[in-house]
Short mmCIF file of C-alpha atoms in Angstrom, two decimals:
data_model
loop_
_atom_site.label_atom_id
_atom_site.label_comp_id
_atom_site.label_asym_id
_atom_site.label_seq_id
_atom_site.Cartn_x
_atom_site.Cartn_y
_atom_site.Cartn_z
CA MET A 12 1.59 -2.69 39.46
CA ASP A 13 -0.16 -2.30 36.13
CA THR A 14 2.72 -0.34 34.71
CA LEU A 15 5.39 -2.91 35.55
CA PRO A 16 4.93 -5.15 32.51
CA SER A 17 5.21 -2.21 30.13
CA ILE A 18 8.42 -1.02 31.80
CA ASN A 19 9.95 -4.47 31.39
CA LYS A 20 8.47 -5.06 27.99
CA ASN A 21 11.62 -4.35 26.05
CA ILE A 22 14.30 -5.13 28.61
CA CYS A 23 16.96 -7.71 27.77
CA ASP A 24 16.05 -11.16 29.14
CA LYS A 25 19.70 -11.82 29.94
CA CYS A 26 21.09 -8.74 31.74
CA LYS A 27 17.67 -7.36 32.75
CA VAL A 28 19.11 -3.85 32.43
CA ASN A 29 19.52 -2.73 28.86
CA LYS A 30 16.91 -2.20 26.19
CA SER A 31 16.55 -5.30 24.02
CA THR A 32 17.37 -4.92 20.35
CA ILE A 33 16.90 -8.39 18.89
CA LEU A 34 14.37 -11.18 19.30
CA ILE A 35 15.78 -14.69 18.89
CA ARG A 36 13.25 -17.51 19.24
CA GLN A 37 11.06 -15.46 21.62
CA ALA A 38 14.07 -14.42 23.75
CA LYS A 39 14.96 -10.72 23.85
CA PHE A 40 18.59 -9.65 23.94
CA CYS A 41 20.33 -6.30 24.14
CA THR A 42 23.12 -5.86 21.58
CA ASN A 43 25.84 -6.55 24.14
CA CYS A 44 24.29 -9.77 25.51
CA PHE A 45 23.48 -10.91 21.98
CA LYS A 46 27.11 -10.51 20.92
CA ILE A 47 28.34 -12.43 23.97
CA ASN A 48 25.84 -15.22 23.34
CA TYR A 49 26.65 -15.39 19.62
CA THR A 50 30.41 -15.47 20.20
CA ASN A 51 30.16 -18.06 22.99
CA LYS A 52 28.09 -20.40 20.81
CA PHE A 53 30.68 -20.08 18.07
CA LYS A 54 33.58 -20.68 20.45
CA SER A 55 31.88 -23.74 21.90
CA ASN A 56 31.15 -25.21 18.46
CA LEU A 57 34.71 -24.57 17.37
CA SER A 58 36.12 -26.31 20.42
CA LYS A 59 33.70 -29.21 20.81
CA SER A 60 34.83 -31.66 18.24
CA SER A 61 35.36 -35.37 18.12
CA SER A 62 38.11 -34.98 15.57
CA PRO A 63 41.47 -36.33 16.74
CA VAL A 64 43.30 -33.78 14.57
CA ILE A 65 41.75 -30.80 16.32
CA ASP A 66 43.17 -31.83 19.66
CA ALA A 67 46.58 -31.99 18.05
CA ARG A 68 46.36 -28.26 17.14
CA ALA A 69 45.65 -28.62 13.49
CA ASP A 70 45.90 -26.07 10.69
CA ILE A 71 42.52 -24.70 9.66
CA MET A 72 41.19 -23.14 6.49
CA ALA A 73 38.12 -20.91 6.54
CA ALA A 74 36.07 -21.26 3.34
CA ILE A 75 35.11 -17.68 2.50
CA SER A 76 32.68 -16.81 -0.29
CA GLY A 77 32.40 -13.16 0.75
CA GLY A 78 28.74 -13.52 1.77
CA ALA A 79 27.34 -12.61 5.18
CA ASN A 80 27.79 -16.06 6.77
CA SER A 81 31.40 -16.53 5.80
CA ILE A 82 32.40 -12.96 6.70
CA SER A 83 30.92 -13.51 10.17
CA LEU A 84 32.83 -16.79 10.36
CA LEU A 85 36.07 -15.07 9.35
CA ASP A 86 35.60 -12.28 11.88
CA LEU A 87 34.93 -14.69 14.74
CA ILE A 88 37.55 -17.28 13.88
CA SER A 89 40.24 -14.64 13.41
CA ASP A 90 39.60 -13.48 16.99
CA PHE A 91 40.96 -16.79 18.18
CA GLN A 92 44.10 -16.46 16.08
CA ILE A 93 45.08 -12.85 16.73
CA PRO A 94 47.41 -12.16 18.47
CA LYS A 95 49.37 -15.24 17.54
CA THR A 96 50.56 -15.72 21.10
CA SER A 97 47.05 -15.69 22.52
CA SER A 98 46.29 -18.56 24.84
CA HIS A 99 42.92 -18.81 23.10
CA GLN A 100 44.60 -19.67 19.83
CA LYS A 101 43.01 -22.91 18.88
CA TYR A 102 44.83 -23.78 15.69
CA ASN A 103 48.42 -23.75 14.52
CA SER A 104 47.53 -21.54 11.61
CA LEU A 105 44.50 -20.06 9.92
CA SER A 106 44.28 -19.77 6.13
CA ILE A 107 41.54 -18.44 3.89
CA GLY A 108 40.23 -20.31 0.87
CA HIS A 109 38.05 -18.48 -1.64
CA ILE A 110 36.43 -19.52 -4.93
CA ASP A 111 36.20 -16.91 -7.68
CA GLU A 112 32.83 -17.44 -9.40
CA SER A 113 33.03 -14.40 -11.67
CA THR A 114 33.25 -16.40 -14.91
CA LEU A 115 29.89 -17.96 -14.20
CA PHE A 116 28.40 -14.92 -12.45
CA PRO A 117 29.88 -11.73 -13.97
CA SER A 118 27.97 -9.66 -11.39
CA SER A 119 30.09 -11.18 -8.62
CA ASP A 120 32.10 -8.37 -7.05
CA GLU A 121 35.50 -10.07 -6.76
CA ASN A 122 37.41 -6.85 -6.07
CA SER A 123 35.33 -6.08 -3.00
CA ILE A 124 35.59 -9.67 -1.75
CA MET A 125 39.37 -9.64 -2.13
CA ASN A 126 39.57 -6.26 -0.37
CA ILE A 127 37.72 -7.73 2.61
CA ILE A 128 39.92 -10.85 2.68
CA LYS A 129 43.10 -8.76 2.46
CA LYS A 130 42.15 -6.94 5.67
CA TYR A 131 42.95 -10.12 7.58
CA PRO A 132 46.61 -11.04 8.10
CA PHE A 133 46.25 -14.64 6.96
CA LYS A 134 47.53 -16.63 4.03
CA SER A 135 44.84 -16.90 1.36
CA VAL A 136 44.29 -18.95 -1.75
CA THR A 137 41.78 -18.22 -4.50
CA ARG A 138 40.65 -20.76 -7.06
CA LYS A 139 38.54 -20.12 -10.11
CA LEU A 140 35.59 -22.40 -10.87
CA GLU A 141 36.93 -23.11 -14.37
CA GLU A 142 40.07 -24.73 -12.93
CA VAL A 143 38.15 -28.01 -12.82
CA PHE A 144 38.28 -27.92 -16.64
CA GLU A 145 42.00 -27.21 -17.03
CA SER A 146 43.61 -29.79 -19.31
CA ASN A 147 47.05 -29.32 -17.72
CA LYS A 148 45.60 -30.45 -14.39
CA TYR A 149 43.56 -33.41 -15.59
CA ASN A 150 44.67 -36.01 -18.12
CA THR A 151 41.25 -37.15 -19.19
CA PHE A 152 37.77 -35.70 -19.31
CA PHE A 153 34.49 -37.54 -19.52
CA LYS A 154 31.55 -36.36 -21.50
CA THR A 155 27.95 -37.43 -21.13
CA HIS A 156 26.57 -39.96 -23.55
CA LYS A 157 23.00 -40.91 -24.30
CA ARG A 158 21.71 -43.76 -22.18
CA THR A 159 22.97 -47.10 -23.45
CA GLY A 160 20.48 -49.82 -22.68
CA ASN A 161 19.89 -49.62 -18.94
CA ASP A 162 23.23 -47.98 -18.22
CA VAL A 163 24.13 -44.34 -17.68
CA THR A 164 27.40 -44.04 -19.58
CA PHE A 165 30.20 -41.56 -20.16
CA SER A 166 32.60 -41.46 -23.06
CA LYS A 167 36.08 -39.97 -23.13
CA ALA A 168 36.41 -36.45 -24.49
CA GLU A 169 39.23 -35.92 -27.00
CA THR A 170 41.51 -33.42 -25.27
CA GLU A 171 42.64 -31.80 -28.52
CA ASP A 172 39.02 -30.84 -29.26
CA LEU A 173 38.57 -29.16 -25.91
CA LYS A 174 37.73 -25.49 -25.64
CA SER A 175 39.24 -23.17 -23.01
CA PRO A 176 38.41 -23.92 -19.35
CA SER A 177 36.13 -20.86 -19.13
CA GLU A 178 34.21 -21.89 -22.25
CA LEU A 179 33.90 -25.44 -20.96
CA LEU A 180 32.57 -24.17 -17.62
CA LEU A 181 29.97 -21.98 -19.30
CA SER A 182 28.90 -24.66 -21.79
CA PHE A 183 28.71 -27.21 -18.95
CA PHE A 184 26.11 -25.10 -17.15
CA GLU A 185 24.35 -24.13 -20.38
CA SER A 186 23.86 -27.80 -21.18
CA ILE A 187 22.02 -28.47 -17.92
CA THR A 188 18.30 -28.49 -18.50
CA SER A 189 17.12 -28.20 -14.89
CA PRO A 190 17.78 -25.19 -12.59
CA SER A 191 18.01 -27.61 -9.63
CA THR A 192 20.76 -29.59 -11.35
CA LYS A 193 22.64 -26.34 -12.04
CA ASP A 194 22.66 -25.60 -8.31
CA TYR A 195 23.58 -29.21 -7.56
CA MET A 196 26.55 -29.29 -9.93
CA LEU A 197 27.82 -25.91 -8.74
CA THR A 198 27.73 -27.20 -5.15
CA GLN A 199 29.73 -30.31 -6.11
CA ILE A 200 32.39 -28.26 -7.96
CA LYS A 201 32.70 -25.85 -5.03
CA ASN A 202 32.93 -28.70 -2.51
CA PHE A 203 35.70 -30.29 -4.56
CA LEU A 204 37.63 -27.01 -4.84
CA ILE A 205 37.31 -26.29 -1.10
CA LEU A 206 38.78 -29.69 -0.19
CA ASP A 207 41.45 -29.32 -2.86
CA MET A 208 42.47 -25.89 -1.53
CA ALA A 209 42.63 -27.26 2.03
CA LYS A 210 44.96 -30.03 0.86
CA GLU A 211 47.12 -27.52 -1.03
CA LEU A 212 47.36 -25.40 2.13
CA LYS A 213 48.02 -28.56 4.18
CA CYS A 214 45.03 -27.82 6.40
CA GLN A 215 43.45 -30.78 8.15
CA VAL A 216 40.32 -28.83 9.08
CA VAL A 217 37.99 -26.64 7.03
CA ALA A 218 35.48 -24.30 8.68
CA THR A 219 32.42 -23.39 6.63
CA GLY A 220 29.81 -20.70 7.25
CA ASP A 221 26.80 -23.04 7.39
CA THR A 222 24.18 -21.64 9.77
CA SER A 223 21.23 -23.51 11.28
CA THR A 224 19.08 -21.87 8.59
CA SER A 225 21.25 -23.19 5.75
CA ILE A 226 21.54 -26.60 7.46
CA ALA A 227 17.73 -26.83 7.73
CA ASN A 228 17.38 -25.82 4.07
CA LYS A 229 20.02 -28.32 2.97
CA THR A 230 18.40 -31.08 5.01
CA ILE A 231 15.08 -30.75 3.24
CA LEU A 232 16.80 -30.17 -0.12
CA ASN A 233 19.10 -33.19 0.21
CA ILE A 234 16.22 -35.48 1.15
CA VAL A 235 14.24 -34.28 -1.86
CA GLU A 236 17.30 -34.71 -4.12
CA GLY A 237 17.87 -38.27 -2.90
CA ARG A 238 20.97 -37.57 -0.82
CA GLY A 239 19.52 -39.14 2.32
CA TYR A 240 22.30 -41.72 2.49
CA SER A 241 25.02 -39.08 2.69
CA LEU A 242 23.00 -36.63 4.83
CA PRO A 243 25.20 -36.97 7.95
CA PHE A 244 28.26 -36.05 5.86
CA ASP A 245 26.61 -33.20 3.98
CA ILE A 246 25.14 -31.33 6.94
CA GLY A 247 26.41 -32.93 10.14
CA ALA A 248 27.94 -30.74 12.86
CA GLU A 249 31.29 -31.96 11.63
CA SER A 250 32.12 -34.53 9.06
CA SER A 251 35.03 -36.49 7.74
CA GLN A 252 33.89 -37.62 4.33
CA ASP A 253 37.36 -36.96 3.00
CA PRO A 254 39.88 -38.84 5.16
CA GLU A 255 42.37 -35.96 4.87
CA VAL A 256 40.09 -33.03 5.68
CA TRP A 257 37.70 -32.60 8.57
CA ILE A 258 34.75 -30.22 8.00
CA LEU A 259 33.56 -28.01 10.88
CA ARG A 260 30.40 -25.90 10.91
CA PRO A 261 30.89 -23.58 13.90
CA LEU A 262 27.92 -21.32 13.03
CA ARG A 263 25.53 -24.27 13.00
CA THR A 264 23.66 -23.15 16.12
CA SER A 265 23.03 -19.60 14.89
CA THR A 266 20.33 -18.57 12.46
CA LYS A 267 20.87 -16.34 9.45
CA LYS A 268 18.97 -13.64 11.32
CA GLU A 269 21.60 -13.74 14.06
CA VAL A 270 24.39 -13.60 11.48
CA ALA A 271 22.79 -10.63 9.72
CA PHE A 272 22.26 -8.79 13.01
CA TYR A 273 25.79 -9.52 14.29
CA ASN A 274 27.33 -8.30 11.04
CA HIS A 275 25.17 -5.19 11.10
CA VAL A 276 25.93 -4.16 14.68
CA SER A 277 29.63 -5.06 14.27
CA GLY A 278 29.92 -3.03 11.06
CA LEU A 279 31.08 -6.08 9.09
CA GLU A 280 30.98 -5.57 5.38
CA SER A 281 29.95 -8.50 3.17
CA CYS A 282 29.18 -8.96 -0.51
CA VAL A 283 26.31 -10.42 -2.44
CA VAL A 284 27.27 -13.85 -3.72
CA PRO A 285 25.13 -14.38 -6.81
CA SER A 286 23.48 -17.72 -7.53
CA PHE A 287 21.39 -19.08 -10.40
CA SER A 288 18.28 -18.08 -8.43
CA THR A 289 19.33 -14.50 -7.64
CA LYS A 290 16.36 -12.22 -8.22
CA ALA A 291 14.27 -15.24 -9.32
CA SER A 292 10.66 -14.46 -8.62
CA GLY A 293 7.84 -16.94 -8.03
CA SER A 294 6.50 -16.34 -11.52
CA ASP A 295 9.81 -17.17 -13.18
CA ASN A 296 9.80 -20.95 -13.45
CA SER A 297 12.92 -21.20 -15.60
CA LEU A 298 15.05 -19.96 -12.69
CA ILE A 299 13.32 -21.65 -9.77
CA SER A 300 15.37 -24.51 -8.35
CA LEU A 301 14.51 -26.95 -5.59
CA GLY A 302 16.96 -25.09 -3.36
CA HIS A 303 15.17 -21.80 -3.95
CA LEU A 304 11.74 -23.34 -3.35
CA THR A 305 12.96 -25.05 -0.17
CA GLU A 306 14.37 -21.79 1.16
CA THR A 307 11.15 -19.90 0.37
CA PHE A 308 9.06 -22.65 2.00
CA LEU A 309 11.15 -22.84 5.17
CA SER A 310 11.54 -19.09 5.64
CA GLY A 311 7.76 -18.72 5.25
CA LEU A 312 7.15 -21.50 7.77
CA ASP A 313 9.71 -20.05 10.18
CA SER A 314 8.05 -16.63 10.11
CA GLU A 315 4.80 -18.26 11.33
CA PHE A 316 6.42 -20.84 13.63
CA PRO A 317 9.73 -19.36 14.81
CA ALA A 318 11.29 -22.63 16.03
CA THR A 319 10.99 -24.42 12.67
CA VAL A 320 14.56 -23.86 11.47
CA SER A 321 16.23 -24.57 14.80
CA THR A 322 14.13 -27.72 15.30
CA VAL A 323 15.00 -29.14 11.87
CA ALA A 324 18.69 -28.27 12.30
CA SER A 325 18.85 -29.68 15.81
CA THR A 326 17.06 -32.89 14.78
CA VAL A 327 19.40 -33.47 11.87
CA SER A 328 22.47 -32.95 14.07
CA LYS A 329 21.49 -36.18 15.84
CA ILE A 330 21.57 -38.25 12.64
CA LYS A 331 24.31 -40.82 12.83
CA ILE A 332 26.32 -42.31 10.01
CA ASN A 333 24.75 -45.52 8.75
CA ASP A 334 26.45 -48.64 10.14
CA GLU A 335 26.41 -50.04 6.61
CA ILE A 336 28.94 -47.41 5.47
CA LYS A 337 32.49 -48.73 5.46
CA GLU A 338 35.78 -47.03 4.74
CA SER A 339 36.34 -49.43 1.84
CA ASP A 340 32.99 -48.66 0.14
CA PRO A 341 33.30 -47.00 -3.27
CA SER A 342 32.94 -43.22 -3.41
CA CYS A 343 30.84 -41.33 -5.94
CA LEU A 344 32.89 -39.95 -8.85
CA LEU A 345 31.12 -36.60 -8.67
CA CYS A 346 30.41 -35.82 -5.01
CA PHE A 347 32.84 -38.27 -3.33
CA SER A 348 30.22 -39.47 -0.85
CA LYS A 349 29.95 -43.19 -0.21
CA ILE A 350 27.62 -45.00 -2.59
CA SER A 351 24.80 -47.05 -1.17
CA LYS A 352 24.96 -50.55 -2.59
CA HIS A 353 21.21 -50.32 -3.16
CA ALA A 354 21.34 -47.02 -5.12
CA SER A 355 21.69 -48.33 -8.64
CA ARG A 356 19.13 -51.12 -8.21
CA TYR A 357 16.67 -48.74 -6.55
CA LYS A 358 17.16 -46.19 -9.35
CA ASN A 359 16.33 -48.81 -11.96
CA GLU A 360 13.31 -49.99 -10.01
CA VAL A 361 11.73 -46.56 -9.64
CA SER A 362 12.67 -45.25 -13.08
CA VAL A 363 10.50 -45.45 -16.11
CA GLY A 364 13.25 -47.50 -17.69
CA PHE A 365 13.74 -49.38 -20.88
CA ARG A 366 15.56 -52.54 -21.63
CA ASP A 367 17.15 -52.75 -25.02
CA ASP A 368 19.73 -55.50 -24.93
CA SER A 369 20.95 -54.76 -28.44
CA GLU A 370 22.20 -51.45 -27.08
CA SER A 371 24.09 -53.10 -24.25
CA ILE A 372 27.24 -51.46 -22.94
CA GLN A 373 29.19 -54.56 -23.98
CA ASN A 374 28.84 -53.43 -27.60
CA HIS A 375 30.53 -50.09 -26.96
CA ALA A 376 34.19 -50.45 -26.02
CA ASP A 377 34.62 -46.66 -25.92
CA LEU A 378 32.02 -46.18 -23.21
CA THR A 379 32.38 -46.34 -19.43
CA SER A 380 29.37 -47.41 -17.41
CA ILE A 381 29.09 -45.16 -14.39
CA GLN A 382 25.81 -46.64 -13.18
CA THR A 383 27.50 -48.09 -10.09
CA GLN A 384 30.11 -45.34 -9.75
CA LEU A 385 27.74 -42.51 -8.94
CA CYS A 386 25.55 -42.08 -5.87
CA TYR A 387 21.77 -42.01 -6.28
CA ALA A 388 21.44 -38.21 -6.36
CA CYS A 389 24.34 -37.70 -8.79
CA LEU A 390 22.93 -40.41 -11.05
CA ALA A 391 19.58 -38.61 -11.14
CA ASN A 392 21.19 -35.22 -11.78
CA VAL A 393 23.60 -36.42 -14.49
CA GLU A 394 20.56 -37.39 -16.53
CA ASN A 395 19.66 -33.69 -16.76
CA LEU A 396 22.78 -32.99 -18.81
CA VAL A 397 22.45 -33.10 -22.57
CA PRO A 398 24.65 -35.71 -24.35
CA ASN A 399 28.22 -34.68 -25.27
CA THR A 400 28.66 -32.34 -22.32
CA VAL A 401 32.25 -32.31 -21.06
CA LEU A 402 32.34 -32.96 -17.31
CA PRO A 403 34.74 -31.45 -14.74
CA GLY A 404 38.17 -33.11 -14.76
CA PHE A 405 37.94 -34.53 -11.23
CA VAL A 406 35.07 -36.83 -12.30
CA SER A 407 37.40 -38.98 -14.41
CA GLN A 408 40.21 -39.23 -11.83
CA THR A 409 39.00 -42.19 -9.82
CA SER A 410 36.76 -44.00 -12.29
CA THR A 411 37.22 -47.67 -13.05
CA SER A 412 36.68 -48.76 -16.63
CA THR A 413 34.06 -51.32 -17.38
CA MET B 22 8.75 13.31 7.08
CA LYS B 23 12.40 12.46 6.46
CA VAL B 24 13.59 8.90 7.11
CA THR B 25 16.68 6.98 6.05
CA VAL B 26 16.41 3.55 4.48
CA GLU B 27 19.32 1.11 4.26
CA PHE B 28 19.50 -2.01 2.11
CA SER B 29 22.01 -4.84 2.47
CA GLY B 30 22.52 -8.60 2.11
CA GLY B 31 21.34 -8.42 -1.50
CA MET B 32 18.35 -6.12 -0.90
CA GLU B 33 20.26 -3.35 -2.66
CA LEU B 34 19.95 -5.34 -5.91
CA LEU B 35 16.20 -4.79 -5.79
CA PHE B 36 16.65 -1.02 -5.43
CA GLY B 37 19.05 -0.29 -8.27
CA GLY B 38 22.19 -0.90 -6.19
CA VAL B 39 21.37 1.83 -3.66
CA ALA B 40 22.62 0.86 -0.19
CA GLU B 41 21.39 3.91 1.72
CA GLU B 42 19.05 6.74 0.91
CA SER B 43 17.39 9.54 2.75
CA ILE B 44 13.79 9.85 1.62
CA GLU B 45 10.87 12.15 2.19
CA ILE B 46 7.56 10.38 2.75
CA PRO B 47 4.12 11.70 3.75
CA SER B 48 3.75 11.91 7.54
CA GLU B 49 0.21 10.54 7.26
CA PHE B 50 -1.45 7.84 5.19
CA ASP B 51 -5.27 7.75 5.07
CA GLY B 52 -5.39 10.19 7.97
CA LYS B 53 -3.20 8.01 10.22
CA PRO B 54 0.44 8.58 11.22
CA ALA B 55 2.88 6.87 8.83
CA CYS B 56 3.93 3.39 9.93
CA VAL B 57 6.55 0.97 8.62
CA ARG B 58 3.92 -0.87 6.55
CA ASN B 59 3.18 2.43 4.77
CA LEU B 60 6.92 2.89 4.19
CA ILE B 61 7.22 -0.62 2.68
CA PHE B 62 4.40 0.04 0.21
CA TRP B 63 5.74 3.53 -0.50
CA LEU B 64 9.12 1.97 -1.36
CA ARG B 65 7.40 -0.54 -3.61
CA GLU B 66 5.64 2.22 -5.52
CA ASN B 67 8.54 4.64 -5.72
CA LYS B 68 11.88 2.86 -5.43
CA LEU B 69 11.60 -0.86 -6.17
CA LYS B 70 13.26 -1.79 -9.47
CA GLU B 71 12.46 -5.53 -9.50
CA LYS B 72 9.35 -7.68 -9.17
CA ASP B 73 7.05 -6.97 -6.18
CA ASP B 74 7.14 -10.53 -4.80
CA LEU B 75 10.89 -10.27 -4.13
CA PHE B 76 10.12 -7.57 -1.55
CA ILE B 77 6.54 -7.97 -0.44
CA GLN B 78 4.41 -10.98 0.38
CA GLY B 79 0.74 -10.43 1.19
CA ASN B 80 0.50 -7.18 3.12
CA THR B 81 3.93 -7.26 4.67
CA ILE B 82 7.59 -7.86 3.93
CA ARG B 83 8.73 -11.13 2.34
CA PRO B 84 9.82 -13.72 4.95
CA GLY B 85 13.60 -13.93 5.21
CA ILE B 86 14.10 -10.16 5.12
CA LEU B 87 15.24 -8.77 8.47
CA VAL B 88 13.91 -5.29 9.27
CA LEU B 89 15.63 -3.09 11.82
CA ILE B 90 14.27 0.19 13.10
CA ASN B 91 17.08 2.34 14.48
CA ASP B 92 19.20 -0.83 14.84
CA THR B 93 16.45 -2.68 16.72
CA ASP B 94 14.63 -5.76 15.43
CA TRP B 95 11.20 -4.58 14.25
CA GLU B 96 9.59 -7.54 16.04
CA LEU B 97 10.36 -5.68 19.28
CA GLU B 98 8.89 -2.46 17.89
CA ASP B 99 5.37 -3.49 16.84
CA GLY B 100 6.60 -4.75 13.47
CA PRO B 101 4.83 -3.19 10.47
CA ASN B 102 2.59 -1.13 12.77
CA TYR B 103 5.49 0.89 14.27
CA SER B 104 4.75 4.61 13.91
CA LEU B 105 7.61 6.26 12.10
CA GLN B 106 9.34 9.24 13.69
CA GLU B 107 11.31 11.99 11.99
CA SER B 108 14.91 10.85 11.18
CA ASP B 109 14.25 7.17 11.85
CA VAL B 110 16.63 4.74 10.15
CA VAL B 111 14.96 1.64 8.73
CA THR B 112 17.27 -1.15 7.60
CA PHE B 113 16.27 -4.03 5.31
CA ILE B 114 18.68 -7.00 5.27
CA SER B 115 18.05 -10.04 3.13
CA THR B 116 18.98 -13.32 4.77
CA LEU B 117 18.00 -15.28 1.67
CA HIS B 118 20.72 -16.99 -0.35
CA GLY B 119 22.03 -14.96 -3.25
CA GLY B 120 19.78 -12.00 -2.49
#
């Protein structure tokens, strides 16, 4: 009898036959049972949706960066689309949307990413980050201006003075003083481009590769950044912040460990998607962003208490959209989330502000006050840009002049 | 003792872009059979091209790096105390964003 526990020690908890190869939250799985479990969770998340468009067999775009999460997403989602006559086919069509970040991160291996994407028989669109600075796409551009009285203001950039889109992109990020704001702005530009690509491809649904690990990280990060109001939109199981495009996160119940293991045992090739914090070490403060610190903190906590990530992600999935939020509420110029009517007042109350009425916005006809046109987190982050920084073109598209 | 190490998910950036390498390590460390912890510190001394804290934290691997021994999660194989065997394949996969 004494030998029985040792015999069973490494047997799969599911099939009770094969040797286990992966430990997920104290449960042991063999490779075969793990793959079945991983695929079933994905399938269930892809199907369970409260979106009316999904029931009507919508067109879907998978947002693919080339990293491990999105390659796993692409592999799984393509299984439901190939062959095209399959009864499992969930969507009318599947397209791939990719953002080329090589101008900002020259180490990004675009050729390898494109080679992976080309292996799949789906329509694909690639956008470059610098497209948000193209003057033939946007009529006007805002640039940051020093605080005027109590107002955060933008002025109009003269289009004839503008540099090339690539130079504007690079100087935009160079003019950001905080590594956290760099990450924040990059996220907003990518979110905009993903939605824009989906609209170009006429897709009503976008699937992203957010895992429970990234959702837990984003939850903590967003709260720290002051994005609590828009939390359900940013990390919810599915969200409809943009009325035209529904966001789905079908990997939301799998951890990054599961993604890494699935990709490894399935022989899926992925690329390293560089970020501002790539290779940033703890002793390198100039590169350490809130996002990087949050990830380090949570992964450390999760290694000691293995349910941390899943508990945070599962808790946040229950967060409901605030009853206060109405369709008609104004949206933030930068991140397009709804603006809390208390944001601007709260910002002024907690800020070490100054009141200089002689510098009032009324005295500057060329300036636009964006104090009430940005959400709380964007307002805080915009203040980390040095004056005279040209902003992405989409920021000026929906602004109302003061 | 000959073992193969694999790096992916951004780990290869810490080892000069090498994704797979067959290495020869001592079969004993301090009179005891070589274990994965010995391999990790051997890699730090001999192969790591970036700062230590990107690979090691305390006396083990940095949290967020998945270690597989012959395609099996090292948590099922005694973790850092697993005694290495000839021709073992040890895989390091970073699950941290951007490597």
